[in-house]
Amino acid sequence: MPGVVIVGAQWGDEGKGKVVDLLAEQADLVIRFQGGNNAGHTIVREGETFKFHLIPSGILYPGKLCAIGNGVVVDPVVLTQEIDELRRRRVDLRGLRISANAHLIMPYHKLLDQEGEAKLGKLQIGTTRRGIGPCYADKAARLGIRMQDLLDENILRKKIYAAMEPKRLMLRPYAKSPELDLHTMTEEYRTHGHRLEQFIADTPPIAWRALDEGGLVVFEGAQGALLDIDHGTYPFVTSSNTVAAAAGPGAGVGPGALDEVWGIAKAYTTRVGAGPFPTELEGPLGDQIRESGGEFGTTTGRARRTGWLDLVALKYAARINGLTGLVVTKLDVLTGIDPLHIGVRYLGPEGATFDDFPYHQSIVHRVHGDYVELPGWHEDIRGCRSVDELPANAQAYLDYIAESLGVPVVMIGVGPGREQMIWTEAAEPLRPAAA
Ligand code: IMP
């Protein structure tokens, strides 16, 4: 069994959590490799709803090894809450591991995120305000505080002092705020350290061992390709690499460990926060998709922007990730929309056309989609359990996407339930015998 990377192929919220959850059942290890509690997903298990921001949802399988890799930025307040909630619901946490090298989101990161956005005014990114950007900035500046630092009070205090000193000016409005008091913060984070200590581990060897033994390792990504800090619609991106290759440094394995790369895409497109969106639908149809797709954020509750499937962006995502398989989620949301449109190129000012995703920010901001029209379907597809059961027009829609990308469709989502994910033959050898 191989290493499989699960990544978002659009602007996040594609339904990665559900795919990871399905694969987790047979996995020997699930490990997250980037992002933080800007991500979030909901899992319904035996009628109970669980919301996750940091811990891989695989934890719901008793004893399953689930790791938060070194590439993740961890808010210990959120993590301890998540652990408490799972304990309260009697979930077995024996399999939880947290990388000792994962960086910590500190109170000043959250304040700087809010301040930074407020200062940008109209130019704001629309971040989740969870402190993600400032935390990764400190990591790169070598002023980060890591999980392992929680275990030594002296080191912790010195590092917090060193990290806060250069930020004094920007934090001036909060100078008297108790949460920024060095002593209080050190105490509070020490307390988190005591509570998390039993889970702190050296995570890369856990992944090596599982791979050496021929196990299935699922590398769980967050956000999506177009939010990647290098390849996304910068500066309207998150502060980490979201592409599949980031699983290497983010989990501590080499590229050879990443055998399969599955990109998750909705049958249409959504985006939260500001930034370009060439196939956006602003009108009743966009509202209809938002309503029927339940397009409101798990993390911030914000309404998502909606639009047609964008093949220019998806082709780009396939290349920058090296996709070996595509999961198309929420196909049922398109039922009854006839005809359907798919963006196949961009049209720019003065008649310019773009078959490939433009690298220049000013161009991406000014283009809009040029579409092919495909016939829709009206049958309720939520009960379909194989590709053959889907209406011909739904199959044709999927074939069009797969052929344009040169990537096979491995799974299709036709509703929110676990049983509503259809595995295709292209999903071998990961498809469980029963599916
Ligand atoms: P940040 O990651 O909080 O810094 O936010 C940067 C951008 O990424 C904003 O546009 C957010 O809306 C977006 N973003 C971050 N995490 C997610 C996610 O899990 N799903 C969708 N968008 C996200």
Coordinates of C-alpha atoms and ligand atoms in Angstrom, one line a residue:
M1 CA 0.0 0.0 0.0
P2 CA 1.3 3.4 -0.9
G3 CA 1.6 7.0 0.4
V4 CA -1.4 8.9 -0.8
V5 CA -1.6 12.7 -0.7
I6 CA -5.1 14.3 -0.5
V7 CA -5.1 18.0 -1.6
G8 CA -7.6 20.6 -2.5
A9 CA -7.6 21.3 -6.2
Q10 CA -9.5 24.6 -6.0
W11 CA -9.8 27.3 -3.4
G12 CA -10.3 25.0 -0.4
D13 CA -13.5 23.5 1.0
E14 CA -13.7 20.9 -1.7
G15 CA -14.6 18.0 0.8
K16 CA -11.1 16.7 1.5
G17 CA -12.1 15.8 5.0
K18 CA -14.6 13.2 3.8
V19 CA -12.2 11.6 1.4
V20 CA -9.5 11.4 4.1
D21 CA -12.1 9.9 6.4
L22 CA -13.0 7.2 3.9
L23 CA -9.3 6.3 3.3
A24 CA -8.5 6.5 7.0
E25 CA -10.5 3.4 7.6
Q26 CA -7.8 1.3 5.9
A27 CA -4.9 3.6 6.6
D28 CA -2.1 2.8 9.0
L29 CA -1.4 6.5 9.6
V30 CA -3.1 9.8 8.7
I31 CA -0.8 12.8 8.9
R32 CA -1.6 16.5 8.3
F33 CA 1.2 18.4 6.8
Q34 CA 0.4 22.1 6.5
G35 CA -2.1 24.8 7.5
G36 CA -3.7 25.2 10.9
N37 CA -7.1 25.8 12.3
N38 CA -8.0 28.0 9.3
A39 CA -9.2 24.6 8.0
G40 CA -12.2 22.7 9.3
H41 CA -14.5 19.9 8.4
T42 CA -17.5 18.2 9.8
I43 CA -17.9 14.5 10.0
V44 CA -21.2 12.8 10.8
R45 CA -20.7 9.4 12.4
E46 CA -23.6 7.2 13.5
G47 CA -25.8 10.3 13.8
E48 CA -23.3 12.3 15.8
T49 CA -21.7 15.4 14.4
F50 CA -18.0 16.1 14.9
K51 CA -16.2 19.3 13.9
F52 CA -12.4 19.1 13.4
H53 CA -9.9 21.9 12.8
L54 CA -6.6 20.3 13.6
I55 CA -6.9 16.6 14.6
P56 CA -7.3 14.3 11.6
S57 CA -10.8 12.9 11.6
G58 CA -9.3 9.4 11.4
I59 CA -9.1 9.6 15.2
L60 CA -12.8 8.4 15.2
Y61 CA -11.4 4.9 14.3
P62 CA -10.3 3.6 17.7
G63 CA -6.5 3.5 18.1
K64 CA -5.9 4.8 14.6
L65 CA -2.5 6.6 14.3
C66 CA -3.3 10.3 13.5
A67 CA -0.5 12.8 13.5
I68 CA -0.3 16.6 13.3
G69 CA 2.9 17.0 11.3
N70 CA 5.7 19.5 11.7
G71 CA 4.4 21.6 8.8
V72 CA 1.2 22.4 10.7
V73 CA 0.8 25.6 12.8
V74 CA -1.0 24.7 16.0
D75 CA -3.1 26.9 18.2
P76 CA -2.8 25.0 21.5
V77 CA -6.0 26.7 22.8
V78 CA -8.0 25.2 19.9
L79 CA -6.1 21.9 20.0
T80 CA -6.8 21.4 23.8
Q81 CA -10.5 22.3 23.2
E82 CA -10.7 19.7 20.4
I83 CA -9.1 17.1 22.6
D84 CA -11.4 17.9 25.6
E85 CA -14.4 17.7 23.3
L86 CA -13.3 14.3 22.0
R87 CA -12.6 13.0 25.5
R88 CA -16.0 14.2 26.6
R89 CA -17.5 12.1 23.9
R90 CA -15.4 9.1 24.9
V91 CA -13.3 9.1 21.7
D92 CA -10.2 6.9 22.1
L93 CA -7.2 9.3 21.7
R94 CA -4.4 6.7 22.0
G95 CA -3.4 7.2 18.3
L96 CA -2.9 10.9 18.5
R97 CA 0.6 12.3 17.9
I98 CA 1.7 15.9 17.6
S99 CA 5.0 16.8 16.1
A100 CA 7.4 18.3 18.5
N101 CA 8.6 20.6 15.7
A102 CA 5.1 22.0 14.8
H103 CA 5.0 25.8 15.3
L104 CA 2.6 27.4 17.8
I105 CA 0.1 30.1 17.1
M106 CA 0.6 32.6 19.9
P107 CA -1.8 35.3 21.1
Y108 CA 0.2 38.0 19.4
H109 CA -0.1 36.2 16.0
K110 CA -3.9 36.4 16.3
L111 CA -3.8 40.1 17.1
L112 CA -1.3 40.8 14.3
D113 CA -3.6 38.9 11.9
Q114 CA -6.5 41.2 12.9
E115 CA -4.4 44.3 12.9
G116 CA -2.8 43.5 9.5
E117 CA -6.2 43.0 7.9
A118 CA -7.6 46.2 9.4
K119 CA -4.7 48.2 8.1
L120 CA -5.1 46.8 4.6
G121 CA -8.7 48.2 4.5
K122 CA -10.1 47.6 1.1
L123 CA -7.1 45.5 0.1
Q124 CA -7.6 43.0 2.8
I125 CA -7.1 39.3 2.1
G126 CA -10.1 38.1 4.1
T127 CA -8.0 35.8 6.2
T128 CA -9.7 33.6 8.8
R129 CA -8.0 35.8 11.5
R130 CA -6.6 32.7 13.2
G131 CA -3.0 34.0 13.2
I132 CA -1.9 31.7 10.5
G133 CA 0.1 34.2 8.4
P134 CA 2.0 35.8 11.3
C135 CA 2.8 32.4 12.7
Y136 CA 4.3 31.2 9.4
A137 CA 6.1 34.5 9.2
D138 CA 7.8 34.0 12.6
K139 CA 8.7 30.4 11.5
A140 CA 10.5 31.8 8.5
A141 CA 12.1 34.6 10.6
R142 CA 13.3 31.9 13.0
L143 CA 11.4 33.5 15.8
G144 CA 8.8 30.7 16.1
I145 CA 7.9 28.9 19.2
R146 CA 7.5 25.1 18.7
M147 CA 5.6 22.4 20.5
Q148 CA 8.8 21.1 22.1
D149 CA 9.4 24.6 23.7
L150 CA 6.3 24.1 25.8
L151 CA 8.1 21.6 27.8
D152 CA 10.8 23.9 29.3
E153 CA 9.6 27.1 31.1
N154 CA 13.0 28.9 30.8
I155 CA 13.3 28.4 27.1
L156 CA 9.7 29.2 26.5
R157 CA 9.9 32.5 28.3
K158 CA 13.1 33.5 26.5
K159 CA 11.7 32.6 23.1
I160 CA 8.4 34.5 23.7
Y161 CA 10.3 37.5 24.8
A162 CA 12.5 37.4 21.7
A163 CA 9.5 36.9 19.4
M164 CA 7.5 39.7 20.9
E165 CA 10.3 42.3 21.1
P166 CA 10.4 43.1 17.3
K167 CA 6.6 43.4 17.2
R168 CA 6.4 46.0 20.0
L169 CA 5.4 48.8 17.7
M170 CA 2.7 46.9 15.9
L171 CA 1.3 45.6 19.1
R172 CA 1.3 49.0 20.8
P173 CA -2.6 49.2 20.8
Y174 CA -2.6 46.0 23.0
A175 CA 0.4 47.0 25.2
K176 CA -1.7 46.8 28.4
S177 CA -3.6 43.7 27.3
P178 CA -3.2 40.9 29.9
E179 CA -2.9 38.2 27.2
L180 CA 0.3 39.8 26.0
D181 CA 1.9 39.9 29.5
L182 CA 5.1 37.7 29.2
H183 CA 4.5 36.0 32.6
T184 CA 0.9 35.3 32.0
M185 CA 1.5 34.0 28.5
T186 CA 4.3 31.7 29.6
E187 CA 2.2 30.3 32.4
E188 CA -0.8 29.7 30.1
Y189 CA 1.4 28.0 27.4
R190 CA 3.1 25.9 30.1
T191 CA -0.3 24.7 31.1
H192 CA -1.1 23.8 27.5
G193 CA 2.3 22.0 27.4
H194 CA 1.4 19.9 30.5
R195 CA -1.8 18.9 28.8
L196 CA -0.4 18.1 25.4
E197 CA 2.9 16.5 26.5
Q198 CA 1.6 12.9 26.3
F199 CA 0.9 13.4 22.6
I200 CA 4.1 15.2 21.6
A201 CA 6.3 13.0 19.4
D202 CA 8.9 12.8 16.8
T203 CA 6.5 12.2 13.9
P204 CA 8.6 11.6 10.8
P205 CA 9.9 8.2 12.0
I206 CA 6.2 7.2 12.6
A207 CA 5.6 7.8 8.9
W208 CA 8.8 6.1 7.8
R209 CA 8.0 3.0 9.8
A210 CA 4.5 2.8 8.4
L211 CA 5.8 3.1 4.8
D212 CA 8.7 0.6 5.4
E213 CA 6.1 -1.9 6.6
G214 CA 4.1 -1.4 3.4
G215 CA 1.3 0.4 5.2
L216 CA -1.1 3.0 3.8
V217 CA -0.1 6.5 4.8
V218 CA -2.6 9.3 4.1
F219 CA -1.0 12.7 3.9
E220 CA -3.8 15.2 4.6
G221 CA -3.6 18.6 3.0
A222 CA -5.6 21.7 3.9
Q223 CA -6.9 24.6 1.8
G224 CA -6.4 24.3 -2.0
A225 CA -4.0 24.7 -4.9
L226 CA -5.1 28.3 -5.7
L227 CA -4.4 29.3 -2.1
D228 CA -0.8 28.0 -2.3
I229 CA 1.6 30.7 -1.2
D230 CA 3.8 30.2 -4.3
H231 CA 1.4 29.1 -7.0
G232 CA -2.0 30.5 -5.9
T233 CA -3.6 33.9 -6.5
Y234 CA -1.0 35.7 -4.4
P235 CA -1.5 37.8 -2.2
F236 CA -5.0 36.3 -1.8
V237 CA -3.6 33.0 -0.5
T238 CA -2.8 31.3 2.7
S239 CA 0.7 31.3 4.1
S240 CA 1.9 27.8 3.4
N241 CA 2.4 25.5 0.4
T242 CA -0.8 23.6 -0.1
V243 CA 0.4 21.5 -3.1
A244 CA 1.1 17.8 -2.7
A245 CA 4.9 18.1 -2.7
A246 CA 4.6 20.0 0.6
A247 CA 3.7 16.7 2.2
G248 CA 7.4 16.0 2.0
P249 CA 8.8 18.7 4.2
G250 CA 5.5 19.0 6.2
A251 CA 5.6 15.4 7.3
G252 CA 9.3 14.6 7.0
V253 CA 9.3 12.1 4.1
G254 CA 11.0 12.2 0.7
P255 CA 9.1 12.7 -2.6
G256 CA 9.4 9.0 -3.3
A257 CA 6.9 8.3 -0.5
L258 CA 4.1 10.2 -2.3
D259 CA 2.9 7.5 -4.6
E260 CA -0.6 8.8 -5.3
V261 CA -1.9 12.3 -5.4
W262 CA -5.6 12.8 -5.3
G263 CA -7.0 16.3 -5.9
I264 CA -10.4 17.0 -4.6
A265 CA -12.7 19.4 -6.6
K266 CA -16.3 20.3 -6.3
A267 CA -18.4 19.9 -9.5
Y268 CA -18.5 23.7 -9.4
T269 CA -16.2 26.3 -7.8
T270 CA -16.3 28.2 -4.5
R271 CA -14.0 30.6 -2.8
V272 CA -14.1 32.3 0.6
G273 CA -12.3 35.6 1.3
A274 CA -11.2 38.2 -1.3
G275 CA -9.3 37.7 -4.5
P276 CA -9.9 36.9 -8.2
F277 CA -12.5 34.3 -9.2
P278 CA -12.9 34.2 -13.0
T279 CA -15.9 31.9 -13.2
E280 CA -17.9 33.5 -10.3
L281 CA -21.6 33.6 -10.6
E282 CA -23.1 36.7 -9.0
G283 CA -26.9 36.4 -9.2
P284 CA -29.7 34.0 -8.5
L285 CA -27.9 30.9 -9.9
G286 CA -24.9 31.6 -7.6
D287 CA -27.3 32.0 -4.7
Q288 CA -29.1 28.7 -5.6
I289 CA -25.8 26.8 -5.6
R290 CA -24.8 28.4 -2.3
E291 CA -28.0 27.4 -0.7
S292 CA -28.3 23.9 -2.1
G293 CA -24.6 23.2 -1.6
G294 CA -24.7 24.6 2.0
E295 CA -21.8 26.8 1.0
F296 CA -21.1 28.5 4.4
G297 CA -17.7 28.1 6.1
T298 CA -17.1 25.4 8.8
T299 CA -14.4 27.6 10.4
T300 CA -15.8 31.2 10.1
G301 CA -19.4 30.6 9.0
R302 CA -18.8 33.0 6.1
A303 CA -21.0 32.7 3.0
R304 CA -18.8 31.3 0.2
R305 CA -18.7 32.8 -3.3
T306 CA -19.9 30.4 -5.9
G307 CA -19.3 29.8 -9.7
W308 CA -19.0 27.4 -12.6
L309 CA -16.4 24.7 -12.7
D310 CA -13.1 26.4 -13.9
L311 CA -11.1 24.0 -16.0
V312 CA -8.3 26.5 -16.6
A313 CA -7.6 26.6 -12.8
L314 CA -8.2 22.9 -12.4
K315 CA -5.7 22.0 -15.2
Y316 CA -3.2 24.2 -13.5
A317 CA -3.9 22.5 -10.1
A318 CA -3.4 19.1 -11.8
R319 CA 0.0 20.2 -13.0
I320 CA 1.3 21.9 -9.9
N321 CA 0.2 19.0 -7.7
G322 CA 1.0 16.2 -10.2
L323 CA -2.5 14.7 -9.7
T324 CA -2.9 11.0 -10.3
G325 CA -6.6 11.0 -9.5
L326 CA -9.5 13.5 -9.2
V327 CA -12.3 13.3 -6.7
V328 CA -15.4 15.2 -7.9
T329 CA -17.6 16.2 -4.9
K330 CA -21.1 17.6 -4.7
L331 CA -22.2 16.5 -8.1
D332 CA -25.8 16.3 -6.8
V333 CA -25.8 20.1 -6.3
L334 CA -25.9 20.6 -10.0
T335 CA -29.0 18.5 -10.5
G336 CA -31.7 20.5 -12.2
I337 CA -29.4 23.2 -13.6
D338 CA -29.7 22.9 -17.4
P339 CA -27.6 23.7 -19.3
L340 CA -24.4 23.5 -17.4
H341 CA -21.4 25.6 -18.1
I342 CA -17.7 24.8 -17.7
G343 CA -15.0 27.4 -18.0
V344 CA -12.5 26.3 -20.6
R345 CA -10.5 29.4 -21.2
Y346 CA -10.3 33.0 -19.9
L347 CA -11.2 36.1 -21.8
G348 CA -9.2 39.2 -20.9
P349 CA -9.5 42.9 -21.9
E350 CA -9.1 43.8 -25.5
G351 CA -10.1 40.4 -26.8
A352 CA -7.1 38.5 -25.2
T353 CA -7.7 34.8 -24.5
F354 CA -5.9 32.6 -22.1
D355 CA -5.9 28.8 -22.3
D356 CA -3.5 28.5 -19.4
F357 CA -3.7 30.1 -15.9
P358 CA -2.1 33.5 -16.2
Y359 CA 0.9 34.1 -13.9
H360 CA 0.3 37.9 -13.8
Q361 CA -1.8 39.2 -10.9
S362 CA -3.3 42.1 -12.9
I363 CA -4.4 39.7 -15.6
V364 CA -6.0 37.1 -13.3
H365 CA -8.0 40.0 -11.7
R366 CA -9.4 41.1 -15.0
V367 CA -10.3 37.9 -16.8
H368 CA -13.6 36.1 -16.9
G369 CA -14.5 32.6 -18.0
D370 CA -15.3 31.5 -21.6
Y371 CA -17.6 28.5 -21.4
V372 CA -18.7 25.3 -23.1
E373 CA -22.3 24.4 -22.5
L374 CA -23.2 20.8 -21.6
P375 CA -26.7 19.4 -21.1
G376 CA -27.7 19.0 -17.4
W377 CA -29.7 16.2 -15.8
H378 CA -32.9 16.3 -13.7
E379 CA -32.9 12.9 -12.1
D380 CA -32.2 12.7 -8.3
I381 CA -28.7 11.2 -8.2
R382 CA -28.3 11.0 -4.4
G383 CA -29.2 7.3 -4.4
C384 CA -26.7 6.4 -7.2
R385 CA -24.0 4.0 -5.9
S386 CA -22.0 3.3 -9.1
V387 CA -21.0 5.3 -12.2
D388 CA -23.3 3.3 -14.4
E389 CA -26.3 4.4 -12.3
L390 CA -25.6 8.1 -13.0
P391 CA -27.7 9.7 -15.8
A392 CA -25.8 9.8 -19.1
N393 CA -25.5 13.6 -18.9
A394 CA -23.8 13.4 -15.5
Q395 CA -21.4 10.8 -16.8
A396 CA -20.7 13.0 -19.8
Y397 CA -20.0 15.9 -17.5
L398 CA -17.5 13.9 -15.6
D399 CA -15.9 12.4 -18.8
Y400 CA -15.5 15.9 -20.1
I401 CA -13.5 17.0 -17.0
A402 CA -11.4 13.8 -16.9
E403 CA -10.5 14.0 -20.6
S404 CA -9.6 17.7 -20.4
L405 CA -7.3 17.2 -17.4
G406 CA -5.9 13.9 -18.5
V407 CA -6.6 12.7 -14.9
P408 CA -9.0 9.9 -14.1
V409 CA -12.0 10.4 -11.8
V410 CA -11.5 8.1 -8.8
M411 CA -14.4 9.1 -6.6
I412 CA -17.7 11.0 -7.1
G413 CA -19.7 12.6 -4.3
V414 CA -23.5 12.6 -4.7
G415 CA -24.5 13.7 -1.2
P416 CA -23.2 14.3 2.3
G417 CA -23.3 10.7 3.6
R418 CA -20.3 8.4 3.6
E419 CA -22.2 5.9 1.4
Q420 CA -22.8 8.7 -1.1
M421 CA -19.2 8.6 -2.3
I422 CA -18.9 6.5 -5.4
W423 CA -15.6 4.8 -6.0
T424 CA -14.7 4.3 -9.6
E425 CA -12.5 1.5 -11.1
A426 CA -9.7 4.1 -11.4
A427 CA -9.5 4.1 -7.6
E428 CA -7.7 0.7 -7.5
P429 CA -5.8 -0.3 -5.4
L430 CA -7.2 2.0 -2.8
R431 CA -10.9 1.1 -3.3
P432 CA -11.9 -1.2 -0.4
A433 CA -13.2 -4.5 -1.5
A434 CA -16.8 -3.7 -0.3
A435 CA -17.1 -0.4 -2.3
Ligands
IMP1 P1 -5.5 32.5 6.3 O1 -5.2 31.1 5.9 O2 -6.4 32.6 7.5 O3 -4.3 33.4 6.4 O4 -6.4 33.1 5.1 C1 -5.9 33.4 3.8 C2 -6.9 33.0 2.7 O5 -7.1 31.6 2.6 C3 -8.3 33.7 2.9 O6 -8.9 34.0 1.7 C4 -9.1 32.5 3.6 O7 -10.5 32.6 3.3 C5 -8.5 31.3 2.8 N1 -8.6 30.1 3.5 C6 -7.8 29.7 4.6 N2 -8.2 28.5 5.0 C7 -9.2 28.1 4.2 C8 -10.0 26.9 4.1 O8 -9.8 25.9 4.9 N3 -10.9 26.9 3.1 C9 -11.1 27.9 2.3 N4 -10.4 29.0 2.3 C10 -9.5 29.1 3.3

